[in-house]
Amino acid sequence: MTKTKEKQLHLGVLLYGCGHHQAAWLMPNSSVEHIGEISYYQSLAQVAEKGYFDAVFFADNQSFPAKNASDMPAFWFDPVVNLTAISQVTNHVGLVATISSTFSNPFTASRQLLSLDHITKGRVGWNLVTSMTDFEALNHSMEELPPRDKRYEKADEFAALMNKLFLSWHSNAFLHQREERKLINPSNIQPFHHDGTYFKVHGPSTTPKSPQGKPVSMQAGASKQGIALAAKYADAVYSVSWNLKQAKNFRKKLDEQVKQSEDSSRHIKVFPGLVTYVGHTREEALAKKAALDEQLPIETALKQLSFFIQQDCSNWEIDQEVPPLPPVEEFTGPVGRYETILEIIHDTQPTVRELLGYLSAGGGHHTLIGTPEEIVDQMEVWFEAGVADGFNLMPPTLPGSLEDFVELIVPEMQKRGIFRKSYEGHTFREHLGLTK
Ligand SMILES: Cc1cc2nc3c(=O)[nH]c(=O)nc-3n(C[C@H](O)[C@H](O)[C@H](O)COP(=O)(O)O)c2cc1C
């Protein structure tokens, strides 16, 4: 009987439309007809819970440009509303919603998260983002997205304020003593008078502290400002690392920032994105990827690449080598993805078509193809190297790739004693082993 190792891996899954591969919806058995049905997302979360995942996670983009016939309405449901419905058909799996500090009202956002955290007795997390596109800004009385410095300055105040609202009063101040005619103990429910640059909030919240203290705070920045914010507020971060070298670099940058933060002893958990194609044989796994890549809508893929590298590459020769790109120091767009693309080019000297294939699912996250043993071998390398406390699974197809992961990879991880065989605690914090 394999001994359960002290350190356990954690698993999250980013639920997105029909899957993260751009051609996923084109497959004959895809779920495209169901992406507007809550039962679809409820059943995906039940698959993740069957695999003892720590959490299901919804990203968010608050716009739908809908310019091209192939544009996916991936954000059909608001993340918090979607997770509330999911919470009613699951019992353990954590529920992570993306919240934009650039567009959200902190009083409303904290109240929605706290409410769901009480409803689920402590299963909630939130992914703080500063948002990425001008399209979203146009939906929020802005002409364009504020510059990154301003977005992260506002995000810092937003995160501090969310914590004040999460912790503004404890439910033991709710007395409901009929004889004494006391409903509450007002002295324990005080306003905090937040008077900042971006927000003025009197407080307290309408909702007391949550059963797990406060929702788990996730973050996904990659720039200096993004990592500094994570070092100050995040319990865990999502990252984009194509290879071990990039993952080590990210872990190092994050740890250096934590050392400079108030609580320099904190260990922030890192969840690199992970794309898996698994089969009973390597050939079977490669065939699953090839079947999707063959359907890749080149025009859409080139458009996404143009966004990632902030230059129009729609007329690039598809079977020629990728033209030289400027170094990251000269790049003004979202840093994480760009660094990853430069790593892929450095590692594989790909043709444009091959690069699009690597970016086709998730846009450059670590990609593993093979048998369960081969894939878990690589997951253990990152785990043992201390660059991954868990992985943020980005299934190329949904539900297919998630079901494959739960059926083939989770048992291999359990066999090696690096993943739970049952949920011990109830709260998301307990799943992650977060003591405070
Ligand atoms: C796994 C993952 C999920 C993300 N989810 C979102 C999202 O839902 N909405 C969003 O606007 N940005 C999202 N981002 C983008 C980040 O918040 C961030 O803007 C990006 O990583 C670039 O980092 P920077 O902001 O520090 O430049 C995500 C990034 C990663 C790696």
CSV table of C-alpha atoms and ligand atoms in Angstrom, one decimal:
chain,number,residue,atom,x,y,z
A,1,MET,CA,0.0,0.0,0.0
A,2,THR,CA,1.7,3.3,-1.2
A,3,LYS,CA,2.2,5.7,1.7
A,4,THR,CA,0.4,9.1,1.4
A,5,LYS,CA,3.2,11.7,1.0
A,6,GLU,CA,3.3,14.7,3.4
A,7,LYS,CA,3.1,17.2,0.6
A,8,GLN,CA,0.0,16.8,-1.6
A,9,LEU,CA,-0.6,18.3,-5.0
A,10,HIS,CA,-3.6,20.5,-5.5
A,11,LEU,CA,-5.8,20.6,-8.6
A,12,GLY,CA,-8.0,23.4,-10.0
A,13,VAL,CA,-9.8,23.4,-13.4
A,14,LEU,CA,-10.6,26.5,-15.5
A,15,LEU,CA,-14.0,25.9,-17.0
A,16,TYR,CA,-14.2,27.7,-20.4
A,17,GLY,CA,-16.9,27.1,-23.1
A,18,CYS,CA,-16.3,23.8,-25.0
A,19,GLY,CA,-12.7,23.6,-23.8
A,20,HIS,CA,-9.5,25.6,-24.2
A,21,HIS,CA,-8.5,24.3,-27.7
A,22,GLN,CA,-9.7,26.9,-30.2
A,23,ALA,CA,-11.2,24.1,-32.4
A,24,ALA,CA,-13.0,22.3,-29.5
A,25,TRP,CA,-16.4,23.6,-30.5
A,26,LEU,CA,-15.9,22.3,-34.1
A,27,MET,CA,-15.6,18.7,-33.0
A,28,PRO,CA,-18.7,16.6,-33.9
A,29,ASN,CA,-19.3,15.6,-30.3
A,30,SER,CA,-18.5,19.1,-28.8
A,31,SER,CA,-20.8,20.7,-26.2
A,32,VAL,CA,-21.3,23.9,-28.2
A,33,GLU,CA,-25.1,23.6,-28.0
A,34,HIS,CA,-25.0,23.6,-24.2
A,35,ILE,CA,-22.7,26.5,-23.3
A,36,GLY,CA,-25.9,28.6,-22.4
A,37,GLU,CA,-27.3,25.9,-20.1
A,38,ILE,CA,-26.5,25.8,-16.4
A,39,SER,CA,-26.8,22.0,-16.3
A,40,TYR,CA,-23.7,21.9,-18.5
A,41,TYR,CA,-21.5,23.7,-16.0
A,42,GLN,CA,-23.1,21.9,-13.1
A,43,SER,CA,-22.2,18.5,-14.7
A,44,LEU,CA,-18.6,19.7,-15.4
A,45,ALA,CA,-18.2,20.7,-11.7
A,46,GLN,CA,-19.6,17.3,-10.6
A,47,VAL,CA,-16.9,15.6,-12.8
A,48,ALA,CA,-14.2,17.7,-11.1
A,49,GLU,CA,-15.6,16.8,-7.6
A,50,LYS,CA,-15.6,13.1,-8.6
A,51,GLY,CA,-11.9,13.6,-9.2
A,52,TYR,CA,-11.5,15.3,-5.8
A,53,PHE,CA,-10.4,18.6,-7.4
A,54,ASP,CA,-9.7,21.5,-5.0
A,55,ALA,CA,-11.7,23.9,-7.1
A,56,VAL,CA,-13.5,24.8,-10.3
A,57,PHE,CA,-12.7,28.3,-11.6
A,58,PHE,CA,-14.4,30.7,-14.0
A,59,ALA,CA,-12.3,33.4,-15.7
A,60,ASP,CA,-14.2,36.5,-16.9
A,61,ASN,CA,-14.2,39.1,-19.7
A,62,GLN,CA,-16.9,41.8,-19.4
A,63,SER,CA,-17.4,42.3,-23.1
A,64,PHE,CA,-18.6,40.4,-26.2
A,65,PRO,CA,-17.2,42.1,-29.3
A,66,ALA,CA,-18.9,39.5,-31.5
A,67,LYS,CA,-17.2,40.8,-34.7
A,68,ASN,CA,-16.5,37.4,-36.2
A,69,ALA,CA,-18.7,34.4,-36.9
A,70,SER,CA,-16.3,32.3,-34.9
A,71,ASP,CA,-16.3,34.5,-31.8
A,72,MET,CA,-17.2,32.2,-28.8
A,73,PRO,CA,-19.8,33.7,-26.3
A,74,ALA,CA,-17.6,32.1,-23.5
A,75,PHE,CA,-18.8,34.3,-20.7
A,76,TRP,CA,-22.5,33.6,-21.1
A,77,PHE,CA,-23.1,33.5,-17.3
A,78,ASP,CA,-21.7,35.8,-14.7
A,79,PRO,CA,-19.1,33.8,-12.7
A,80,VAL,CA,-20.7,34.3,-9.3
A,81,VAL,CA,-24.2,33.4,-10.5
A,82,ASN,CA,-22.8,30.3,-12.3
A,83,LEU,CA,-21.0,29.2,-9.2
A,84,THR,CA,-24.1,29.7,-7.0
A,85,ALA,CA,-26.0,27.3,-9.2
A,86,ILE,CA,-23.1,24.8,-9.2
A,87,SER,CA,-22.9,25.1,-5.4
A,88,GLN,CA,-26.4,23.5,-5.2
A,89,VAL,CA,-25.3,20.3,-7.0
A,90,THR,CA,-21.8,19.8,-5.4
A,91,ASN,CA,-20.7,19.4,-1.7
A,92,HIS,CA,-16.9,19.8,-1.5
A,93,VAL,CA,-15.2,21.4,-4.5
A,94,GLY,CA,-14.0,25.0,-4.1
A,95,LEU,CA,-15.7,27.7,-6.2
A,96,VAL,CA,-13.4,30.4,-7.7
A,97,ALA,CA,-15.0,33.5,-9.4
A,98,THR,CA,-13.0,36.2,-11.3
A,99,ILE,CA,-13.6,39.7,-10.1
A,100,SER,CA,-12.3,42.8,-11.9
A,101,SER,CA,-10.9,45.5,-9.6
A,102,THR,CA,-11.1,48.0,-12.5
A,103,PHE,CA,-14.9,47.6,-13.1
A,104,SER,CA,-16.4,46.1,-9.9
A,105,ASN,CA,-17.9,47.9,-6.9
A,106,PRO,CA,-16.1,46.4,-3.9
A,107,PHE,CA,-19.2,46.6,-1.5
A,108,THR,CA,-21.3,44.6,-4.0
A,109,ALA,CA,-18.5,42.2,-5.0
A,110,SER,CA,-17.5,41.4,-1.4
A,111,ARG,CA,-21.2,40.9,-0.5
A,112,GLN,CA,-21.8,38.5,-3.4
A,113,LEU,CA,-18.7,36.4,-2.5
A,114,LEU,CA,-19.4,36.4,1.2
A,115,SER,CA,-23.0,35.4,0.6
A,116,LEU,CA,-21.9,32.4,-1.5
A,117,ASP,CA,-19.2,31.6,1.1
A,118,HIS,CA,-21.9,31.4,3.8
A,119,ILE,CA,-24.3,29.4,1.5
A,120,THR,CA,-21.5,26.9,0.9
A,121,LYS,CA,-20.0,26.9,4.4
A,122,GLY,CA,-16.7,28.2,3.2
A,123,ARG,CA,-16.0,26.9,-0.4
A,124,VAL,CA,-15.4,30.2,-2.2
A,125,GLY,CA,-12.4,31.8,-3.7
A,126,TRP,CA,-11.9,34.9,-6.0
A,127,ASN,CA,-9.5,35.7,-8.7
A,128,LEU,CA,-8.6,39.4,-8.7
A,129,VAL,CA,-7.9,40.7,-12.2
A,130,THR,CA,-7.5,44.3,-13.5
A,131,SER,CA,-9.0,43.3,-16.8
A,132,MET,CA,-7.4,43.3,-20.2
A,133,THR,CA,-9.4,45.0,-23.0
A,134,ASP,CA,-10.7,48.4,-24.1
A,135,PHE,CA,-13.9,46.6,-25.2
A,136,GLU,CA,-14.7,45.9,-21.5
A,137,ALA,CA,-13.9,49.5,-20.6
A,138,LEU,CA,-16.6,50.7,-23.1
A,139,ASN,CA,-19.1,48.7,-21.1
A,140,HIS,CA,-18.2,50.5,-17.9
A,141,SER,CA,-18.5,54.3,-18.8
A,142,MET,CA,-14.8,54.4,-19.9
A,143,GLU,CA,-13.3,55.3,-23.3
A,144,GLU,CA,-10.4,52.8,-22.8
A,145,LEU,CA,-8.7,50.6,-20.2
A,146,PRO,CA,-6.6,52.7,-17.8
A,147,PRO,CA,-2.8,52.1,-18.0
A,148,ARG,CA,-1.4,49.1,-16.1
A,149,ASP,CA,0.1,51.3,-13.3
A,150,LYS,CA,-3.2,53.0,-12.6
A,151,ARG,CA,-5.1,49.6,-12.8
A,152,TYR,CA,-2.8,48.0,-10.2
A,153,GLU,CA,-2.9,51.1,-8.0
A,154,LYS,CA,-6.7,50.8,-7.9
A,155,ALA,CA,-6.4,47.0,-7.5
A,156,ASP,CA,-4.3,47.5,-4.4
A,157,GLU,CA,-6.9,49.7,-2.8
A,158,PHE,CA,-9.7,47.4,-4.0
A,159,ALA,CA,-8.0,44.3,-2.4
A,160,ALA,CA,-7.4,46.1,0.9
A,161,LEU,CA,-11.1,47.3,0.9
A,162,MET,CA,-12.4,43.8,0.1
A,163,ASN,CA,-10.5,42.4,3.1
A,164,LYS,CA,-12.0,45.1,5.3
A,165,LEU,CA,-15.5,44.2,4.0
A,166,PHE,CA,-14.9,40.5,4.4
A,167,LEU,CA,-13.8,40.9,8.0
A,168,SER,CA,-16.1,43.8,9.1
A,169,TRP,CA,-18.0,41.8,11.7
A,170,HIS,CA,-18.2,38.3,13.2
A,171,SER,CA,-21.4,36.3,13.2
A,172,ASN,CA,-21.2,35.9,16.9
A,173,ALA,CA,-22.4,39.5,17.1
A,174,PHE,CA,-25.7,38.2,15.8
A,175,LEU,CA,-27.3,37.4,19.2
A,176,HIS,CA,-31.0,36.8,18.3
A,177,GLN,CA,-31.8,36.8,22.1
A,178,ARG,CA,-35.6,37.1,22.3
A,179,GLU,CA,-35.9,37.6,26.1
A,180,GLU,CA,-33.3,40.3,26.2
A,181,ARG,CA,-34.8,41.6,22.9
A,182,LYS,CA,-31.3,41.8,21.5
A,183,LEU,CA,-30.8,40.9,17.8
A,184,ILE,CA,-27.2,42.0,17.6
A,185,ASN,CA,-24.3,43.4,19.7
A,186,PRO,CA,-23.8,46.7,17.9
A,187,SER,CA,-20.4,47.3,19.7
A,188,ASN,CA,-19.0,44.4,17.6
A,189,ILE,CA,-20.3,45.7,14.3
A,190,GLN,CA,-18.5,48.9,13.6
A,191,PRO,CA,-18.1,51.1,10.4
A,192,PHE,CA,-14.5,51.3,9.2
A,193,HIS,CA,-14.7,54.6,7.2
A,194,HIS,CA,-12.5,53.7,4.2
A,195,ASP,CA,-11.6,57.0,2.5
A,196,GLY,CA,-9.3,56.2,-0.4
A,197,THR,CA,-8.3,57.5,-3.8
A,198,TYR,CA,-10.7,55.3,-5.7
A,199,PHE,CA,-13.3,54.2,-3.2
A,200,LYS,CA,-15.2,55.7,-0.2
A,201,VAL,CA,-16.9,53.0,1.8
A,202,HIS,CA,-18.4,53.6,5.3
A,203,GLY,CA,-18.9,49.9,6.2
A,204,PRO,CA,-19.7,47.5,7.8
A,205,SER,CA,-20.8,44.9,5.3
A,206,THR,CA,-24.3,43.5,5.6
A,207,THR,CA,-22.8,40.1,5.8
A,208,PRO,CA,-20.6,38.7,8.6
A,209,LYS,CA,-17.2,37.0,8.3
A,210,SER,CA,-17.4,33.7,6.4
A,211,PRO,CA,-17.2,30.2,7.9
A,212,GLN,CA,-13.6,30.0,6.5
A,213,GLY,CA,-12.6,33.4,7.8
A,214,LYS,CA,-12.7,35.0,4.3
A,215,PRO,CA,-12.9,33.7,0.7
A,216,VAL,CA,-9.5,32.5,-0.6
A,217,SER,CA,-7.9,35.2,-2.7
A,218,MET,CA,-6.3,34.1,-6.0
A,219,GLN,CA,-4.5,36.3,-8.5
A,220,ALA,CA,-2.9,35.9,-11.9
A,221,GLY,CA,-0.7,38.9,-12.7
A,222,ALA,CA,2.7,38.3,-14.4
A,223,SER,CA,4.1,41.8,-14.6
A,224,LYS,CA,6.1,43.5,-11.8
A,225,GLN,CA,3.0,45.3,-10.6
A,226,GLY,CA,0.9,42.1,-10.9
A,227,ILE,CA,3.4,40.0,-8.9
A,228,ALA,CA,3.8,42.7,-6.2
A,229,LEU,CA,0.0,42.8,-5.7
A,230,ALA,CA,0.0,39.0,-5.4
A,231,ALA,CA,2.8,39.1,-2.8
A,232,LYS,CA,0.7,41.5,-0.7
A,233,TYR,CA,-2.7,39.9,-0.9
A,234,ALA,CA,-2.9,36.5,-2.6
A,235,ASP,CA,-3.2,33.1,-0.9
A,236,ALA,CA,-2.4,31.5,-4.3
A,237,VAL,CA,-1.7,32.6,-7.9
A,238,TYR,CA,-2.4,31.2,-11.3
A,239,SER,CA,0.6,31.5,-13.7
A,240,VAL,CA,1.5,30.9,-17.3
A,241,SER,CA,4.8,28.8,-17.6
A,242,TRP,CA,5.6,27.0,-20.8
A,243,ASN,CA,8.6,25.2,-19.3
A,244,LEU,CA,10.4,24.5,-16.0
A,245,LYS,CA,12.9,27.3,-16.6
A,246,GLN,CA,10.0,29.8,-16.8
A,247,ALA,CA,8.2,28.2,-13.8
A,248,LYS,CA,11.4,28.6,-11.7
A,249,ASN,CA,11.8,32.2,-12.8
A,250,PHE,CA,8.2,33.0,-11.8
A,251,ARG,CA,8.5,31.3,-8.4
A,252,LYS,CA,11.7,33.2,-7.8
A,253,LYS,CA,10.2,36.6,-8.7
A,254,LEU,CA,7.2,35.9,-6.5
A,255,ASP,CA,9.3,34.8,-3.5
A,256,GLU,CA,11.5,37.9,-3.9
A,257,GLN,CA,8.4,40.1,-3.8
A,258,VAL,CA,7.0,38.3,-0.7
A,259,LYS,CA,10.3,38.9,1.1
A,260,GLN,CA,9.7,42.6,0.7
A,261,SER,CA,6.1,42.4,1.8
A,262,GLU,CA,4.7,42.9,5.3
A,263,ASP,CA,4.4,39.2,6.1
A,264,SER,CA,7.7,37.9,4.5
A,265,SER,CA,7.2,34.4,5.9
A,266,ARG,CA,4.1,33.7,3.7
A,267,HIS,CA,4.3,30.8,1.2
A,268,ILE,CA,2.0,31.7,-1.7
A,269,LYS,CA,0.8,28.7,-3.6
A,270,VAL,CA,1.5,28.6,-7.3
A,271,PHE,CA,-0.9,27.0,-9.8
A,272,PRO,CA,0.7,26.9,-13.3
A,273,GLY,CA,-1.8,26.4,-16.1
A,274,LEU,CA,-1.7,22.8,-17.4
A,275,VAL,CA,-3.0,21.4,-20.7
A,276,THR,CA,-3.1,17.6,-21.0
A,277,TYR,CA,-3.7,15.2,-23.8
A,278,VAL,CA,-3.8,11.7,-22.2
A,279,GLY,CA,-4.4,8.3,-23.7
A,280,HIS,CA,-3.7,4.6,-22.8
A,281,THR,CA,-0.8,4.9,-25.3
A,282,ARG,CA,1.3,7.9,-26.4
A,283,GLU,CA,0.0,7.5,-29.9
A,284,GLU,CA,-3.6,7.7,-28.7
A,285,ALA,CA,-2.8,10.9,-26.8
A,286,LEU,CA,-1.0,12.5,-29.9
A,287,ALA,CA,-4.0,11.5,-32.1
A,288,LYS,CA,-6.4,13.4,-29.7
A,289,LYS,CA,-4.3,16.6,-30.2
A,290,ALA,CA,-3.8,16.1,-33.9
A,291,ALA,CA,-7.6,15.7,-34.4
A,292,LEU,CA,-8.1,19.1,-32.8
A,293,ASP,CA,-5.2,20.9,-34.5
A,294,GLU,CA,-6.5,19.7,-37.9
A,295,GLN,CA,-9.6,21.7,-37.2
A,296,LEU,CA,-7.7,24.8,-36.0
A,297,PRO,CA,-9.3,27.9,-37.6
A,298,ILE,CA,-6.0,29.4,-38.7
A,299,GLU,CA,-7.6,32.9,-39.2
A,300,THR,CA,-8.9,32.9,-35.6
A,301,ALA,CA,-5.6,31.5,-34.3
A,302,LEU,CA,-3.6,34.2,-36.1
A,303,LYS,CA,-5.9,36.9,-34.7
A,304,GLN,CA,-5.3,35.6,-31.1
A,305,LEU,CA,-1.6,35.6,-31.8
A,306,SER,CA,-1.8,39.1,-33.1
A,307,PHE,CA,-3.4,40.1,-29.7
A,308,PHE,CA,-0.8,38.3,-27.7
A,309,ILE,CA,2.2,39.9,-29.6
A,310,GLN,CA,0.4,43.2,-30.2
A,311,GLN,CA,1.3,43.2,-34.0
A,312,ASP,CA,-0.8,42.1,-37.0
A,313,CYS,CA,0.5,38.6,-38.1
A,314,SER,CA,-2.5,37.8,-40.3
A,315,ASN,CA,-0.3,37.7,-43.5
A,316,TRP,CA,2.5,35.6,-42.0
A,317,GLU,CA,3.6,32.5,-44.2
A,318,ILE,CA,2.0,29.7,-42.1
A,319,ASP,CA,4.6,27.0,-43.0
A,320,GLN,CA,7.6,29.4,-42.7
A,321,GLU,CA,9.6,29.9,-39.5
A,322,VAL,CA,8.2,32.6,-37.1
A,323,PRO,CA,9.7,36.0,-37.9
A,324,PRO,CA,12.0,37.5,-35.2
A,325,LEU,CA,10.0,39.3,-32.4
A,326,PRO,CA,11.2,42.3,-30.2
A,327,PRO,CA,12.6,41.4,-26.7
A,328,VAL,CA,10.2,41.6,-23.7
A,329,GLU,CA,11.7,44.9,-22.5
A,330,GLU,CA,10.3,46.6,-25.6
A,331,PHE,CA,6.8,45.0,-25.2
A,332,THR,CA,3.9,47.0,-23.8
A,333,GLY,CA,1.1,44.3,-23.8
A,334,PRO,CA,0.2,41.6,-21.2
A,335,VAL,CA,3.7,40.4,-20.2
A,336,GLY,CA,2.9,36.8,-19.2
A,337,ARG,CA,1.8,35.5,-22.5
A,338,TYR,CA,4.5,37.3,-24.5
A,339,GLU,CA,7.4,35.9,-22.4
A,340,THR,CA,5.8,32.4,-22.9
A,341,ILE,CA,5.7,32.8,-26.7
A,342,LEU,CA,9.4,33.9,-26.8
A,343,GLU,CA,10.2,30.7,-24.7
A,344,ILE,CA,8.3,28.4,-27.1
A,345,ILE,CA,10.1,30.0,-30.1
A,346,HIS,CA,13.5,29.6,-28.3
A,347,ASP,CA,12.7,26.0,-27.3
A,348,THR,CA,11.3,24.7,-30.6
A,349,GLN,CA,12.1,27.1,-33.5
A,350,PRO,CA,8.6,26.4,-34.8
A,351,THR,CA,6.9,27.3,-38.0
A,352,VAL,CA,3.9,29.6,-37.7
A,353,ARG,CA,1.6,26.6,-37.9
A,354,GLU,CA,3.5,24.7,-35.2
A,355,LEU,CA,3.5,27.8,-32.9
A,356,LEU,CA,-0.3,28.1,-33.4
A,357,GLY,CA,-0.6,24.5,-32.5
A,358,TYR,CA,1.3,25.0,-29.2
A,359,LEU,CA,-0.9,28.1,-28.5
A,360,SER,CA,-4.1,26.5,-29.6
A,361,ALA,CA,-5.2,25.4,-26.1
A,362,GLY,CA,-4.8,28.0,-23.4
A,363,GLY,CA,-2.2,30.2,-25.2
A,364,GLY,CA,1.1,28.7,-24.1
A,365,HIS,CA,0.5,27.1,-20.8
A,366,HIS,CA,2.5,24.0,-19.9
A,367,THR,CA,1.4,21.2,-22.2
A,368,LEU,CA,1.8,17.5,-21.5
A,369,ILE,CA,0.9,14.7,-24.0
A,370,GLY,CA,1.2,11.0,-23.3
A,371,THR,CA,0.2,8.1,-21.0
A,372,PRO,CA,-0.9,8.8,-17.4
A,373,GLU,CA,2.5,7.6,-16.1
A,374,GLU,CA,4.4,9.9,-18.5
A,375,ILE,CA,2.2,12.9,-17.6
A,376,VAL,CA,2.3,12.4,-13.8
A,377,ASP,CA,6.1,12.0,-14.1
A,378,GLN,CA,6.4,15.5,-15.5
A,379,MET,CA,3.9,16.9,-13.0
A,380,GLU,CA,6.0,15.4,-10.2
A,381,VAL,CA,9.2,17.1,-11.6
A,382,TRP,CA,7.5,20.6,-11.2
A,383,PHE,CA,6.1,19.6,-7.8
A,384,GLU,CA,9.4,18.3,-6.5
A,385,ALA,CA,11.2,21.4,-8.0
A,386,GLY,CA,8.8,23.5,-5.8
A,387,VAL,CA,7.5,25.5,-8.7
A,388,ALA,CA,4.0,24.1,-8.6
A,389,ASP,CA,1.9,23.5,-5.4
A,390,GLY,CA,-0.8,22.4,-7.8
A,391,PHE,CA,-2.0,22.8,-11.3
A,392,ASN,CA,-4.8,24.8,-13.0
A,393,LEU,CA,-6.1,22.4,-15.5
A,394,MET,CA,-7.1,23.9,-18.9
A,395,PRO,CA,-8.9,21.0,-20.6
A,396,PRO,CA,-8.6,21.2,-24.4
A,397,THR,CA,-12.2,19.8,-24.7
A,398,LEU,CA,-15.0,19.8,-22.2
A,399,PRO,CA,-16.2,17.5,-20.8
A,400,GLY,CA,-13.9,15.0,-22.7
A,401,SER,CA,-10.4,16.1,-21.5
A,402,LEU,CA,-11.6,16.7,-17.9
A,403,GLU,CA,-13.2,13.2,-17.8
A,404,ASP,CA,-10.0,11.7,-19.2
A,405,PHE,CA,-8.0,13.5,-16.5
A,406,VAL,CA,-10.2,12.3,-13.7
A,407,GLU,CA,-10.4,8.7,-15.1
A,408,LEU,CA,-6.7,8.2,-16.0
A,409,ILE,CA,-4.5,10.8,-14.3
A,410,VAL,CA,-6.0,11.2,-10.9
A,411,PRO,CA,-5.8,7.4,-10.1
A,412,GLU,CA,-2.1,7.5,-11.1
A,413,MET,CA,-1.5,10.5,-8.8
A,414,GLN,CA,-3.3,8.8,-5.9
A,415,LYS,CA,-1.3,5.6,-6.5
A,416,ARG,CA,1.9,7.6,-6.0
A,417,GLY,CA,0.5,9.1,-2.8
A,418,ILE,CA,0.6,12.7,-4.0
A,419,PHE,CA,-3.1,13.4,-4.3
A,420,ARG,CA,-6.1,13.0,-2.0
A,421,LYS,CA,-8.3,9.9,-2.1
A,422,SER,CA,-11.2,11.7,-0.3
A,423,TYR,CA,-12.0,15.2,0.8
A,424,GLU,CA,-10.8,15.6,4.5
A,425,GLY,CA,-11.8,19.2,5.3
A,426,HIS,CA,-14.9,21.0,4.0
A,427,THR,CA,-13.7,24.6,3.3
A,428,PHE,CA,-11.6,25.6,0.3
A,429,ARG,CA,-9.0,26.9,2.8
A,430,GLU,CA,-8.8,23.4,4.3
A,431,HIS,CA,-8.5,21.8,0.9
A,432,LEU,CA,-5.5,24.1,0.2
A,433,GLY,CA,-4.0,23.5,3.6
A,434,LEU,CA,-4.3,27.2,4.4
A,435,THR,CA,-4.2,27.7,8.1
A,436,LYS,CA,-5.3,31.4,8.1
B,1,LIG,C1,-4.9,31.4,-15.5
B,1,LIG,C2,-5.2,32.9,-15.7
B,1,LIG,C3,-6.5,33.3,-15.7
B,1,LIG,C4,-6.7,34.7,-15.9
B,1,LIG,N1,-8.0,35.1,-15.9
B,1,LIG,C5,-8.3,36.3,-16.3
B,1,LIG,C6,-9.7,36.7,-16.3
B,1,LIG,O1,-10.6,36.0,-16.1
B,1,LIG,N2,-9.9,38.0,-16.7
B,1,LIG,C7,-8.9,38.9,-17.0
B,1,LIG,O2,-9.2,40.1,-17.3
B,1,LIG,N3,-7.6,38.5,-16.9
B,1,LIG,C8,-7.3,37.3,-16.6
B,1,LIG,N4,-6.0,36.9,-16.5
B,1,LIG,C9,-5.0,37.9,-16.9
B,1,LIG,C10,-4.3,38.3,-15.6
B,1,LIG,O3,-5.1,38.9,-14.7
B,1,LIG,C11,-3.2,39.4,-16.0
B,1,LIG,O4,-3.7,40.5,-16.5
B,1,LIG,C12,-2.2,38.8,-17.0
B,1,LIG,O5,-1.7,37.6,-16.5
B,1,LIG,C13,-1.1,39.7,-17.3
B,1,LIG,O6,-0.4,40.1,-16.2
B,1,LIG,P1,-0.2,41.6,-15.8
B,1,LIG,O7,-1.6,42.2,-15.6
B,1,LIG,O8,0.5,41.6,-14.5
B,1,LIG,O9,0.5,42.2,-17.0
B,1,LIG,C14,-5.7,35.6,-16.3
B,1,LIG,C15,-4.4,35.1,-16.3
B,1,LIG,C16,-4.1,33.8,-16.1
B,1,LIG,C17,-2.7,33.3,-16.1
